[in-house]
Amino acid sequence: MGNKHGCYCLPCVKPPQRRKGGGKTSSTNHHSSSHIHQSLAFHPHAVQEEDALDISPDLPHIGDREYFEEGDPTVQPASGTIFLTKSEIEDARRHRKSNHVVDQRQKPTTVRRSNTCSSIYVDDSSISQPNLKTTIKCVSLAVYYHIKNRTMSRAMEIFDEKKYPLTKSTVSDDYNHHNPDHKQIYKFIRMLFNAAQLTSECAIVMLVYLERLLINAEIDIMPGNWKRIVLGAILLSSKVWDDQAVWNVDYCQILRDLTVEDMNEMERQFLEILDFNINVPSSVYAKYYFDLRVLADAYELSIPAEPLSRQRAKKLEAFSKDMESNSSSAINAKSLRRAQSDMILSVFPKFDAAIIS
């Protein structure tokens, strides 16, 4: 697997057979078949038969296809995320445990009392609506450990901040030798999200695209390219996720020294490296969300908690009943034996409605 950012010029090079999969983006809404036909319009004698290029009038839209790349965590739910393997969470847990033991030794023994109030506290983060600040902190920490624990220093020119600087300030010669800290990465990502008014879901999708880029292009995120890689991933995720996407010119208003031509070229090469696979399955999204929560727990990145309101409790109860109804329908559809039904009913017992005082 190598860099996938070359252009194919008919009739010299035949387009490769791509992996199955895809997605959609506001910057590339064309069908693959129409793109090939447009190329053939400029080369009337390039191909005599459509079979030579496997052109089919019923070619599915890229958003209707699926990718299956073995071992790629950005498309396979069963594969572990890269950032979690590099995040040193075991060391963080051991360090936190040792500090907890020391604190317990220093504190006097007190009698623990049970909480008799009726308030229930839940954290302000869910898979459908993650907490924005905590999610950006976790994503920044994931990018930090990607940079810190890289095994090689492979790069691409389009993401090099020396050749394509984000500001007019002079870039030092040792710009690629000093790793940024977590706060610096968080400040950069937070600035883009605040200025563009992006949602927390975009941060998770951005991390998926970032790791997919590193895998497909076989490059490493380093001190000299992390800002442009993060910017390209945010640009793409905002267009895919948000209904009202942020235009490239809008990012040029945030980073005033950037040009629209530079943003367009970076987006084009980013998409070609991804093989236009911008589809993020719900199972992959869920995996990244929960792995980020594991990261937050290991490094004690607190998720705000708030009392469970009556309205939210009703929503949770309605959701639970809906899930119970779906489970019962699935059991009836499979026509299980009575013994199996009894076993399932014991796993999913019926609960009385909770009363929130």
Short mmCIF file of C-alpha atoms in Angstrom, two decimals, residues 158-159 166 188 192 205-206 209-210 213 225-240 248 251 255 258 262-263 265-271 274 278:
data_model
loop_
_atom_site.label_atom_id
_atom_site.label_comp_id
_atom_site.label_asym_id
_atom_site.label_seq_id
_atom_site.Cartn_x
_atom_site.Cartn_y
_atom_site.Cartn_z
CA ILE A 158 1.36 18.85 0.76
CA PHE A 159 1.28 18.69 4.59
CA LEU A 166 -0.08 28.41 7.79
CA PHE A 188 -5.29 24.80 17.79
CA LEU A 192 -10.91 25.95 14.67
CA VAL A 205 -15.00 11.80 12.55
CA MET A 206 -11.90 13.97 12.16
CA TYR A 209 -10.05 10.49 8.82
CA LEU A 210 -6.68 11.32 10.35
CA LEU A 213 -4.88 9.08 6.06
CA ASN A 225 2.96 18.49 9.51
CA TRP A 226 0.43 17.90 12.30
CA LYS A 227 -1.37 21.23 11.90
CA ARG A 228 -2.04 20.78 8.18
CA ILE A 229 -3.09 17.15 8.63
CA VAL A 230 -5.48 18.12 11.44
CA LEU A 231 -6.79 21.04 9.38
CA GLY A 232 -7.43 18.79 6.37
CA ALA A 233 -9.23 16.22 8.52
CA ILE A 234 -11.38 18.91 10.15
CA LEU A 235 -12.18 20.43 6.76
CA LEU A 236 -13.36 17.08 5.43
CA SER A 237 -15.29 16.02 8.53
CA SER A 238 -17.17 19.33 8.69
CA LYS A 239 -18.31 18.90 5.08
CA VAL A 240 -19.36 15.29 5.56
CA ASN A 248 -12.84 26.53 2.25
CA TYR A 251 -11.18 28.63 6.91
CA LEU A 255 -6.29 31.37 9.21
CA LEU A 258 -3.94 30.70 3.93
CA ASP A 262 -3.92 25.94 -0.99
CA MET A 263 -7.02 24.68 0.82
CA GLU A 265 -5.31 21.44 -3.28
CA MET A 266 -4.92 20.00 0.22
CA GLU A 267 -8.53 18.81 0.19
CA ARG A 268 -8.12 17.24 -3.24
CA GLN A 269 -5.01 15.31 -2.26
CA PHE A 270 -6.55 14.31 1.08
CA LEU A 271 -9.53 12.80 -0.73
CA LEU A 274 -8.39 8.25 1.18
CA ILE A 278 -15.19 9.18 3.53
#
